Amino acid sequence: AQKVTQAQTEISVVEKEDVTLDCVYETRDTTYYLFWYKQPPSGELVFLIRRNSFDEQNEISGRYSWNFQKSTSSFNFTITASQVVDSAVYFCALSEARGKTSGSRLTFGEGTQLTVNP
Amino acid sequence: KAGVTQTPRYLIKTRGQQVTLSCSPISGHRSVSWYQQTPGQGLQFLFEYFSETQRNKGNFPGRFSGRQFSNSRSEMNVSTLELGDSALYLCASSPRVAGGSDTQYFGPGTRLTVL
């Protein structure tokens, strides 16, 4: 069975600080997909990134960066120079590879509430 | 392109009643998944529909059901509501290019309160 753990329940930082959100996953599959979503107070889950298990290259998108390490089963997310608008709950999720006719599902971590104070 | 839409956004029901929630996927997306979010259990997968067929199902009782129409729109139904069914119900759509690797895009959710 697959599992995602986000050990940090809440993080509070001051604006312009860098912050890293941790994500550790468990799966028996050799091919899988990892995701990060942001959930602002409005409730909608906003897609941030998808990473394939066979691609360990780190990615940077503006102030966001992701560090994927298969050796430690981790997929951490860093926000550089945080802003108040980054305040939200962030979810890490895992999906296992399936054929086109099979179903798919996301297994989510517990989420990390990030508060960025001015 | 318009995003995933869900109706209604808020709903209040009493125990024992039934409820139907609706989801319209992003244009061109053929797969619709449903998730339940509660403070205690977090985000949990309910089921996925593709080509009007349920392809995958989470660990929920039979009171939770769904269907998908030929235009990919989906509905989920909860019968005999219980207090514990109070939750945010999120719908997600994906293009269904390949199972598992598709990115799921979420709607704003329906907040269900059971009194």
Short mmCIF file of C-alpha atoms in Angstrom, two decimals:
data_model
loop_
_atom_site.label_atom_id
_atom_site.label_comp_id
_atom_site.label_asym_id
_atom_site.label_seq_id
_atom_site.Cartn_x
_atom_site.Cartn_y
_atom_site.Cartn_z
CA ALA A 1 0.00 0.00 0.00
CA GLN A 2 1.15 3.50 -0.69
CA LYS A 3 1.56 6.14 1.98
CA VAL A 4 2.59 9.80 2.12
CA THR A 5 3.80 11.47 5.28
CA GLN A 6 4.10 15.18 5.89
CA ALA A 7 5.49 15.38 9.38
CA GLN A 8 5.20 19.16 9.67
CA THR A 9 1.64 19.98 10.64
CA GLU A 10 2.15 23.72 10.86
CA ILE A 11 4.95 26.08 9.93
CA SER A 12 5.04 29.78 10.66
CA VAL A 13 7.61 32.09 9.09
CA VAL A 14 8.17 35.77 8.60
CA GLU A 15 7.91 37.19 5.11
CA LYS A 16 11.08 36.82 2.99
CA GLU A 17 12.27 33.79 4.90
CA ASP A 18 12.93 30.57 3.00
CA VAL A 19 10.85 27.58 4.05
CA THR A 20 11.03 23.88 3.20
CA LEU A 21 8.06 21.55 3.38
CA ASP A 22 8.95 17.88 3.84
CA CYS A 23 7.30 14.92 2.15
CA VAL A 24 8.21 11.26 2.58
CA TYR A 25 6.43 8.53 0.64
CA GLU A 26 6.14 4.75 0.59
CA THR A 27 5.30 2.62 -2.42
CA ARG A 28 6.17 -0.80 -3.75
CA ASP A 29 5.96 0.32 -7.36
CA THR A 30 9.04 1.21 -9.33
CA THR A 31 7.08 3.66 -11.46
CA TYR A 32 5.03 6.27 -9.67
CA TYR A 33 4.23 9.96 -9.74
CA LEU A 34 4.53 12.61 -7.08
CA PHE A 35 2.57 15.83 -6.84
CA TRP A 36 2.36 18.96 -4.78
CA TYR A 37 -0.90 20.88 -4.39
CA LYS A 38 -1.69 24.15 -2.64
CA GLN A 39 -4.99 24.68 -0.85
CA PRO A 40 -5.77 28.32 -0.03
CA PRO A 41 -8.62 29.17 2.36
CA SER A 42 -11.07 29.07 -0.54
CA GLY A 43 -10.69 25.28 -0.55
CA GLU A 44 -9.72 24.53 -4.11
CA LEU A 45 -6.62 22.38 -4.57
CA VAL A 46 -4.21 24.12 -6.92
CA PHE A 47 -1.75 21.93 -8.82
CA LEU A 48 1.90 22.97 -8.42
CA ILE A 49 4.08 20.21 -9.82
CA ARG A 50 4.22 16.59 -11.00
CA ARG A 51 7.37 14.47 -10.89
CA ASN A 52 7.96 11.01 -12.40
CA SER A 53 9.81 8.41 -10.36
CA PHE A 54 12.41 7.92 -13.07
CA ASP A 55 13.30 11.61 -13.24
CA GLU A 56 15.23 12.77 -10.20
CA GLN A 57 16.19 16.10 -11.67
CA ASN A 58 15.35 18.92 -9.30
CA GLU A 59 13.06 21.62 -10.57
CA ILE A 60 12.82 25.34 -10.00
CA SER A 61 9.89 27.52 -10.90
CA GLY A 62 10.28 31.10 -9.79
CA ARG A 63 10.44 31.11 -6.00
CA TYR A 64 9.45 27.44 -5.84
CA SER A 65 11.85 24.52 -6.02
CA TRP A 66 11.50 20.80 -5.50
CA ASN A 67 14.07 18.26 -4.38
CA PHE A 68 13.29 14.65 -5.29
CA GLN A 69 15.50 11.93 -3.76
CA LYS A 70 14.54 8.32 -4.41
CA SER A 71 17.24 7.07 -2.03
CA THR A 72 15.39 8.62 0.89
CA SER A 73 11.88 8.46 -0.65
CA SER A 74 11.50 12.19 -0.22
CA PHE A 75 10.04 14.95 -2.35
CA ASN A 76 10.60 18.22 -0.53
CA PHE A 77 9.29 21.62 -1.53
CA THR A 78 11.10 24.90 -0.87
CA ILE A 79 9.68 28.39 -1.12
CA THR A 80 12.36 31.06 -1.37
CA ALA A 81 11.68 34.55 -0.06
CA SER A 82 8.22 33.62 1.17
CA GLN A 83 5.32 36.02 0.79
CA VAL A 84 2.05 36.44 2.67
CA VAL A 85 0.19 35.10 -0.37
CA ASP A 86 2.01 31.79 0.09
CA SER A 87 -0.03 31.16 3.23
CA ALA A 88 -2.03 28.00 2.57
CA VAL A 89 -2.13 24.29 3.25
CA TYR A 90 0.26 22.34 1.06
CA PHE A 91 -0.32 18.72 0.17
CA CYS A 92 2.08 16.16 -1.19
CA ALA A 93 0.46 13.29 -3.11
CA LEU A 94 1.45 9.99 -4.73
CA SER A 95 -0.05 8.12 -7.66
CA GLU A 96 1.03 4.71 -8.86
CA ALA A 97 1.36 3.88 -12.54
CA ARG A 98 -1.60 2.17 -14.11
CA GLY A 99 -2.63 1.24 -17.62
CA LYS A 100 -5.10 3.32 -19.55
CA THR A 101 -7.97 1.04 -18.70
CA SER A 102 -7.18 0.90 -15.02
CA GLY A 103 -8.17 3.42 -12.46
CA SER A 104 -5.96 5.99 -10.83
CA ARG A 105 -6.02 7.60 -7.45
CA LEU A 106 -4.03 10.11 -5.48
CA THR A 107 -2.87 9.27 -1.98
CA PHE A 108 -2.38 12.49 -0.05
CA GLY A 109 -0.27 13.37 2.92
CA GLU A 110 -1.80 15.08 5.93
CA GLY A 111 -0.90 18.50 4.67
CA THR A 112 1.27 21.30 6.09
CA GLN A 113 -0.33 24.58 7.10
CA LEU A 114 2.08 27.35 6.13
CA THR A 115 1.55 30.79 7.61
CA VAL A 116 3.67 33.64 6.34
CA ASN A 117 3.52 36.66 8.60
CA PRO A 118 4.25 40.18 7.35
CA LYS B 1 -10.31 27.09 -20.67
CA ALA B 2 -12.79 26.96 -17.83
CA GLY B 3 -11.78 24.95 -14.78
CA VAL B 4 -13.61 22.21 -12.95
CA THR B 5 -16.96 23.39 -11.65
CA GLN B 6 -18.92 21.92 -8.80
CA THR B 7 -22.48 22.57 -7.69
CA PRO B 8 -23.74 23.38 -5.22
CA ARG B 9 -20.91 25.02 -3.32
CA TYR B 10 -22.62 24.68 0.05
CA LEU B 11 -25.24 22.28 1.28
CA ILE B 12 -26.93 21.64 4.59
CA LYS B 13 -28.81 18.40 5.14
CA THR B 14 -30.14 16.43 8.07
CA ARG B 15 -29.32 12.88 9.08
CA GLY B 16 -31.05 10.25 7.03
CA GLN B 17 -31.48 12.41 3.97
CA GLN B 18 -29.70 11.84 0.71
CA VAL B 19 -27.68 14.28 -1.36
CA THR B 20 -26.45 14.59 -4.94
CA LEU B 21 -23.38 16.61 -5.87
CA SER B 22 -22.48 17.60 -9.39
CA CYS B 23 -19.16 18.06 -11.18
CA SER B 24 -18.35 19.37 -14.64
CA PRO B 25 -14.80 18.57 -15.75
CA ILE B 26 -12.46 20.71 -17.77
CA SER B 27 -13.44 20.63 -21.42
CA GLY B 28 -11.79 17.63 -23.09
CA HIS B 29 -11.07 15.81 -19.84
CA ARG B 30 -12.60 12.37 -19.73
CA SER B 31 -11.81 11.22 -16.22
CA VAL B 32 -13.48 12.47 -13.07
CA SER B 33 -12.41 11.56 -9.55
CA TRP B 34 -14.03 12.38 -6.23
CA TYR B 35 -12.34 12.96 -2.89
CA GLN B 36 -13.62 13.60 0.61
CA GLN B 37 -11.76 15.98 2.89
CA THR B 38 -12.37 16.02 6.65
CA PRO B 39 -10.27 17.41 9.50
CA GLY B 40 -9.88 13.95 11.02
CA GLN B 41 -9.24 11.78 7.97
CA GLY B 42 -7.72 14.28 5.59
CA LEU B 43 -8.12 13.83 1.85
CA GLN B 44 -9.46 10.45 0.89
CA PHE B 45 -10.20 9.01 -2.53
CA LEU B 46 -13.82 8.04 -3.17
CA PHE B 47 -13.94 6.85 -6.78
CA GLU B 48 -12.94 7.56 -10.35
CA TYR B 49 -15.07 7.47 -13.48
CA PHE B 50 -13.90 7.21 -17.05
CA SER B 51 -16.06 6.59 -20.11
CA GLU B 52 -19.11 6.34 -17.88
CA THR B 53 -17.57 3.44 -15.95
CA GLN B 54 -16.26 3.35 -12.42
CA ARG B 55 -12.57 2.47 -12.76
CA ASN B 56 -11.41 2.67 -9.20
CA LYS B 57 -13.04 2.84 -5.81
CA GLY B 58 -11.85 3.89 -2.39
CA ASN B 59 -12.73 2.38 0.95
CA PHE B 60 -16.14 3.92 1.53
CA PRO B 61 -19.48 2.28 2.32
CA GLY B 62 -22.04 1.58 -0.36
CA ARG B 63 -23.99 4.68 0.66
CA PHE B 64 -21.52 6.57 -1.49
CA SER B 65 -22.11 6.14 -5.18
CA GLY B 66 -21.55 8.01 -8.38
CA ARG B 67 -22.03 8.05 -12.08
CA GLN B 68 -20.66 9.70 -15.17
CA PHE B 69 -22.59 10.88 -18.18
CA SER B 70 -21.64 10.73 -21.84
CA ASN B 71 -20.47 14.36 -21.72
CA SER B 72 -18.05 13.39 -18.88
CA ARG B 73 -20.04 15.29 -16.25
CA SER B 74 -20.29 13.37 -13.02
CA GLU B 75 -22.54 13.18 -10.01
CA MET B 76 -21.98 11.58 -6.67
CA ASN B 77 -24.74 10.55 -4.32
CA VAL B 78 -24.70 9.90 -0.60
CA SER B 79 -27.73 8.17 0.82
CA THR B 80 -28.84 7.96 4.44
CA LEU B 81 -26.58 10.77 5.53
CA GLU B 82 -24.67 10.50 8.80
CA LEU B 83 -23.08 13.26 10.85
CA GLY B 84 -19.67 11.95 9.85
CA ASP B 85 -20.41 12.65 6.20
CA SER B 86 -19.95 16.36 6.86
CA ALA B 87 -16.97 17.24 4.71
CA LEU B 88 -15.60 19.10 1.74
CA TYR B 89 -16.19 17.00 -1.36
CA LEU B 90 -13.71 17.70 -4.11
CA CYS B 91 -14.01 16.71 -7.72
CA ALA B 92 -10.99 16.44 -10.00
CA SER B 93 -10.70 15.92 -13.72
CA SER B 94 -7.85 14.67 -15.87
CA PRO B 95 -7.33 14.09 -19.58
CA ARG B 96 -6.86 10.34 -18.98
CA VAL B 97 -3.94 10.01 -21.35
CA ALA B 98 -2.58 7.24 -19.15
CA GLY B 99 -3.69 5.99 -15.79
CA GLY B 100 -1.76 7.17 -12.77
CA SER B 101 0.44 9.71 -14.47
CA ASP B 102 -2.30 12.16 -15.31
CA THR B 103 -2.40 15.39 -13.40
CA GLN B 104 -5.71 15.84 -11.67
CA TYR B 105 -7.18 19.34 -11.60
CA PHE B 106 -9.54 20.12 -8.79
CA GLY B 107 -12.73 22.08 -8.49
CA PRO B 108 -13.64 24.42 -5.62
CA GLY B 109 -15.48 21.68 -3.76
CA THR B 110 -18.90 21.29 -2.21
CA ARG B 111 -19.07 21.89 1.53
CA LEU B 112 -21.66 19.47 2.96
CA THR B 113 -22.91 19.91 6.50
CA VAL B 114 -25.06 17.18 8.04
CA LEU B 115 -27.13 18.22 11.06
#
